[in-house]
Coordinates of C-alpha atoms in Angstrom, one line a residue:
M26 CA 124.6 43.5 4.9
R27 CA 121.9 41.1 3.9
R28 CA 119.3 40.1 6.3
L29 CA 118.7 36.2 6.4
L30 CA 116.2 34.2 8.3
L31 CA 117.2 30.6 8.6
I32 CA 114.1 28.3 9.3
L33 CA 115.9 25.2 10.5
N34 CA 114.5 21.8 10.7
G35 CA 114.8 20.7 14.4
K36 CA 116.4 17.4 13.4
S37 CA 119.5 19.4 12.2
A38 CA 119.7 22.0 15.1
Q39 CA 122.7 20.3 16.7
R40 CA 124.8 19.8 13.6
E41 CA 128.2 21.4 14.0
D42 CA 128.5 22.1 10.3
V43 CA 125.2 24.1 10.4
R44 CA 126.5 26.1 13.5
G45 CA 129.8 26.8 11.7
A46 CA 128.3 28.0 8.5
V47 CA 125.9 30.4 10.5
E48 CA 128.9 31.8 12.4
R49 CA 130.9 32.2 9.2
V50 CA 128.2 34.3 7.5
R51 CA 127.7 36.4 10.6
G52 CA 131.3 37.0 10.6
E53 CA 131.2 38.3 7.0
G54 CA 128.7 41.0 8.1
C55 CA 125.3 39.4 7.5
E56 CA 122.5 39.4 9.9
V57 CA 121.3 35.7 10.3
R58 CA 118.4 34.9 12.6
V59 CA 117.7 31.3 13.2
R60 CA 114.3 29.8 14.1
V61 CA 114.2 26.0 14.9
T62 CA 111.2 23.9 14.2
Y63 CA 109.7 21.6 16.8
D64 CA 106.2 20.8 15.7
G65 CA 105.1 19.9 12.2
D66 CA 103.5 23.3 11.3
D67 CA 106.4 25.4 12.7
A68 CA 108.2 26.0 9.4
A69 CA 105.0 27.3 7.7
Q70 CA 104.2 29.5 10.8
F71 CA 107.7 31.0 10.8
A72 CA 107.5 31.7 7.1
R73 CA 104.0 33.3 7.3
E74 CA 105.3 35.6 10.1
A75 CA 108.4 36.6 8.2
V76 CA 106.9 37.9 5.1
R77 CA 104.3 39.9 7.0
L78 CA 107.0 41.8 8.9
A79 CA 107.5 45.5 7.9
G80 CA 110.7 47.5 6.9
D81 CA 114.0 46.3 8.1
A82 CA 112.4 43.6 10.4
R83 CA 111.6 41.6 7.3
P84 CA 114.4 39.3 6.1
Q85 CA 115.6 39.8 2.6
V86 CA 116.2 36.1 2.2
I87 CA 114.2 33.3 3.9
V88 CA 116.4 30.2 4.0
A89 CA 114.7 26.7 4.4
G90 CA 117.1 24.6 6.3
G91 CA 116.2 20.9 5.7
G92 CA 115.0 18.7 2.9
D93 CA 112.4 19.2 0.0
G94 CA 109.5 19.0 2.4
T95 CA 110.8 21.9 4.3
V96 CA 111.3 23.9 1.3
N97 CA 107.8 23.2 0.2
Q98 CA 106.4 24.2 3.7
V99 CA 108.3 27.4 3.7
V100 CA 107.6 28.5 0.2
A101 CA 103.9 27.5 0.3
A102 CA 103.1 29.2 3.5
A103 CA 105.0 32.4 2.4
L104 CA 103.1 32.6 -0.9
E105 CA 99.8 31.9 0.9
A106 CA 100.4 34.8 3.3
E107 CA 101.9 37.3 0.9
P108 CA 101.8 36.2 -2.8
A109 CA 103.7 39.3 -3.9
T110 CA 106.3 39.1 -1.3
D111 CA 109.7 40.9 -2.0
C112 CA 111.5 38.3 0.2
A113 CA 113.9 36.0 -1.8
F114 CA 114.2 32.4 -0.9
G115 CA 117.0 29.9 -0.5
V116 CA 118.1 26.4 0.6
L117 CA 120.3 25.0 3.2
P118 CA 120.3 21.4 2.0
L119 CA 120.0 19.2 5.1
G120 CA 117.6 16.4 3.9
T121 CA 118.4 12.8 2.7
A122 CA 117.8 13.4 -1.0
N123 CA 117.9 17.3 -1.5
D124 CA 116.5 16.8 -5.1
F125 CA 115.5 20.4 -5.6
A126 CA 118.8 21.8 -4.3
T127 CA 120.6 19.4 -6.5
G128 CA 118.6 20.5 -9.6
L129 CA 119.3 24.1 -8.9
G130 CA 123.1 23.4 -8.9
L131 CA 123.5 24.1 -5.2
P132 CA 126.5 22.7 -3.3
V133 CA 124.6 20.0 -1.4
D134 CA 127.6 18.5 0.2
D135 CA 129.0 21.8 1.6
V136 CA 126.5 23.4 4.1
A137 CA 128.9 26.4 4.5
A138 CA 129.0 27.1 0.9
A139 CA 125.3 26.7 0.5
L140 CA 124.6 29.4 3.2
A141 CA 127.2 31.7 1.7
L142 CA 125.3 31.7 -1.6
C143 CA 122.2 32.7 0.3
A144 CA 124.1 35.6 1.9
A145 CA 125.7 36.8 -1.4
A146 CA 124.3 35.5 -4.6
A147 CA 121.8 37.4 -6.6
P148 CA 118.4 35.6 -6.7
R149 CA 116.5 34.9 -9.9
R150 CA 112.9 34.4 -10.7
I151 CA 111.6 30.8 -10.9
D152 CA 108.2 29.2 -11.5
V153 CA 106.1 27.4 -9.0
G154 CA 103.5 24.7 -9.7
R155 CA 100.0 24.5 -8.1
I156 CA 97.7 21.5 -7.9
N157 CA 94.2 22.1 -6.6
G158 CA 95.7 25.4 -5.4
R159 CA 98.6 23.7 -3.4
V160 CA 102.1 24.8 -4.2
F161 CA 105.0 22.8 -5.3
V162 CA 108.5 24.0 -6.4
N163 CA 110.2 20.8 -7.6
V164 CA 108.1 17.6 -8.5
A165 CA 104.8 16.2 -7.8
S166 CA 104.7 12.4 -8.3
G167 CA 102.2 9.6 -8.1
G168 CA 101.6 6.0 -8.9
S169 CA 103.0 2.7 -7.6
V170 CA 106.7 3.2 -8.7
T171 CA 107.0 6.7 -7.3
R172 CA 105.6 5.5 -4.0
I173 CA 108.2 2.9 -3.8
T174 CA 111.1 5.5 -4.5
R175 CA 109.6 7.7 -1.7
E176 CA 109.3 4.8 0.8
T177 CA 112.7 3.2 0.1
D178 CA 114.8 3.1 3.3
P179 CA 117.0 6.2 3.3
R180 CA 119.9 4.1 4.9
A181 CA 119.7 1.7 2.0
K182 CA 119.8 4.6 -0.4
R183 CA 122.9 6.0 1.2
L184 CA 124.7 2.7 1.1
L185 CA 123.5 1.3 -2.3
G186 CA 122.6 4.4 -4.3
G187 CA 120.2 3.8 -7.1
A188 CA 120.3 0.0 -6.6
A189 CA 118.4 0.4 -3.4
Y190 CA 115.3 1.4 -5.5
L191 CA 115.6 -1.6 -7.8
I192 CA 116.0 -4.0 -4.8
A193 CA 112.9 -2.4 -3.1
G194 CA 110.9 -2.5 -6.4
A195 CA 111.7 -6.2 -6.9
S196 CA 110.8 -7.1 -3.3
R197 CA 107.5 -5.3 -3.6
I198 CA 106.4 -6.1 -7.2
G199 CA 103.1 -7.2 -6.1
E200 CA 102.2 -3.7 -5.0
L201 CA 102.7 -2.4 -8.5
A202 CA 98.9 -1.9 -9.0
P203 CA 98.1 0.5 -11.9
T204 CA 96.0 3.5 -11.6
R205 CA 93.5 4.6 -14.3
A206 CA 93.1 8.3 -15.2
A207 CA 92.5 10.7 -17.9
F208 CA 95.1 13.5 -18.7
A209 CA 94.3 16.6 -20.7
A210 CA 96.8 19.5 -21.4
D211 CA 97.9 22.0 -24.0
G212 CA 97.8 19.8 -27.2
F213 CA 98.1 16.6 -25.2
S214 CA 95.5 13.9 -24.1
W215 CA 95.8 10.4 -22.8
E216 CA 93.6 8.0 -20.9
G217 CA 94.5 4.6 -19.5
D218 CA 96.4 2.6 -16.8
F219 CA 99.7 4.0 -15.5
I220 CA 102.2 3.0 -12.8
A221 CA 104.0 6.2 -12.4
M222 CA 103.6 9.8 -13.2
A223 CA 105.6 13.0 -12.5
I224 CA 104.8 16.7 -12.8
G225 CA 108.0 18.6 -12.8
N226 CA 109.0 22.2 -12.2
G227 CA 112.4 20.7 -11.2
R228 CA 114.1 17.6 -12.7
L229 CA 114.8 15.3 -9.9
A230 CA 112.8 13.2 -7.4
G231 CA 113.1 10.1 -5.2
G232 CA 116.8 10.6 -4.3
G233 CA 118.2 11.8 -7.6
V234 CA 116.0 10.1 -10.2
P235 CA 115.4 12.5 -13.2
L236 CA 111.8 11.8 -13.7
C237 CA 111.3 15.1 -15.5
A238 CA 114.9 15.3 -17.0
E239 CA 114.1 18.2 -19.4
A240 CA 112.2 20.4 -17.0
R241 CA 113.5 23.9 -16.2
V242 CA 112.4 26.0 -13.2
D243 CA 112.2 29.3 -15.2
D244 CA 110.5 28.3 -18.5
G245 CA 107.1 29.3 -17.6
R246 CA 105.9 25.7 -18.1
L247 CA 105.6 22.3 -16.2
D248 CA 106.7 18.9 -17.6
L249 CA 104.6 15.7 -17.4
T250 CA 106.2 12.3 -17.6
L251 CA 103.7 9.5 -17.6
F252 CA 104.5 5.7 -17.6
P253 CA 101.7 3.5 -18.7
Q254 CA 101.1 0.1 -17.4
P255 CA 103.4 -2.4 -19.3
D256 CA 102.6 -6.0 -19.9
A257 CA 103.6 -8.6 -17.3
D258 CA 106.7 -9.9 -19.3
N259 CA 108.2 -6.3 -19.5
L260 CA 107.4 -5.1 -16.0
M261 CA 110.8 -5.8 -14.4
T262 CA 112.6 -4.5 -17.3
L263 CA 110.5 -1.3 -17.0
L264 CA 111.0 -1.1 -13.3
S265 CA 114.8 -1.6 -13.5
G266 CA 115.1 1.2 -16.1
L267 CA 112.7 3.5 -14.6
L268 CA 114.3 3.4 -11.2
R269 CA 117.9 3.7 -12.6
E270 CA 117.9 5.5 -15.9
P271 CA 114.4 7.0 -16.6
G272 CA 115.7 9.7 -18.9
S273 CA 117.6 7.5 -21.4
Q274 CA 115.8 4.3 -22.5
F275 CA 112.1 5.2 -22.4
D276 CA 111.8 7.9 -25.1
G277 CA 109.4 5.6 -27.0
Y278 CA 107.6 4.4 -24.0
A279 CA 107.0 7.3 -21.6
R280 CA 104.3 9.8 -22.5
K281 CA 105.6 13.4 -22.2
A282 CA 104.1 16.8 -22.3
R283 CA 105.0 20.4 -21.5
F284 CA 102.1 22.5 -20.4
T285 CA 100.8 25.6 -18.5
R286 CA 97.6 23.8 -17.5
L287 CA 96.7 20.1 -17.1
T288 CA 93.6 18.3 -15.8
I289 CA 93.8 14.7 -14.4
E290 CA 90.6 12.9 -13.7
A291 CA 91.0 9.4 -12.0
E292 CA 88.5 6.8 -11.1
E293 CA 89.4 6.9 -7.5
D294 CA 91.5 9.2 -5.3
L295 CA 95.0 9.6 -6.6
A296 CA 97.7 10.0 -4.0
L297 CA 100.5 12.4 -4.8
N298 CA 103.7 13.5 -3.3
L299 CA 104.3 17.3 -3.6
D300 CA 108.0 17.9 -2.8
G301 CA 107.6 15.3 0.0
E302 CA 104.2 16.5 1.2
P303 CA 101.2 14.2 0.6
M304 CA 97.8 15.0 -1.0
S305 CA 95.2 13.1 -2.6
A306 CA 92.1 14.0 -4.9
R307 CA 90.1 12.3 -7.7
R308 CA 90.4 15.4 -10.0
L309 CA 93.6 17.4 -10.1
D310 CA 93.8 20.8 -11.6
V311 CA 97.5 21.6 -12.4
Q312 CA 98.8 25.1 -13.5
V313 CA 102.1 27.0 -13.5
D314 CA 102.6 30.4 -11.9
P315 CA 105.5 31.8 -14.1
A316 CA 108.3 33.7 -12.2
A317 CA 106.3 33.6 -9.0
L318 CA 109.3 33.3 -6.7
S319 CA 112.7 34.9 -6.2
F320 CA 115.2 32.3 -5.4
I321 CA 118.9 31.7 -4.8
T322 CA 120.3 29.2 -7.2
G323 CA 123.6 27.7 -8.0
K324 CA 123.5 28.4 -11.8

């Protein structure tokens, strides 16, 4: 009997498929406790409390029920409270994008199957990233283009797929202001203006865009993909390709690096999105914590 704690985003508390998934796993002999979030800090508080429990009161698997932001809140709070916790973690993918769960090979369209994996599958060790001490497990992104992918209407994404990003980018082209910064990592340095950057432990961000197409969550490194500012004639071509097929046609354009430590120094505060959670700073110290987390994956 595996002991599960499901930290469930309150927006999904009334979903019948979630209720059915919990009942099914309980029926197979697992203990499933459910805590539903109401305020913004609830997921983090529930995670902190869970890893500090003793003995059989402590869950064996803490399941983040929500999107990438919920996963980030749960994992970051748990590691802050107990860096060496023996709890494993899992995802019940209930967000709009579910980029991290998709990258892990989890059944994002089958809630019951995803929770069943949390109840039965063997966890494996994965890395986590840190920026100025803050944890991310999937992708940290910044720059004008990544902001557009983040702010694109989820309803348009569901209806139009990747074309929604292209339409949004074309309509907001005047907002594609470059950011100037210097990057220094293991055997890599670059300084100049860029319109998008991504630091990946995972592969996908912005609703399935493979910004760090070659990243692996268990290789002990993070991946950087950096898109310098193009000239005006090529801006729309770049935007089109970046939002639709970033891994294929920019091998000669995007700057890429794989590293254990990276420093970014910008001329002004650089706004980032860490698994859906915002932060900003003028200097960013990035590092990987290898094998820091025990996680249920689909492959």
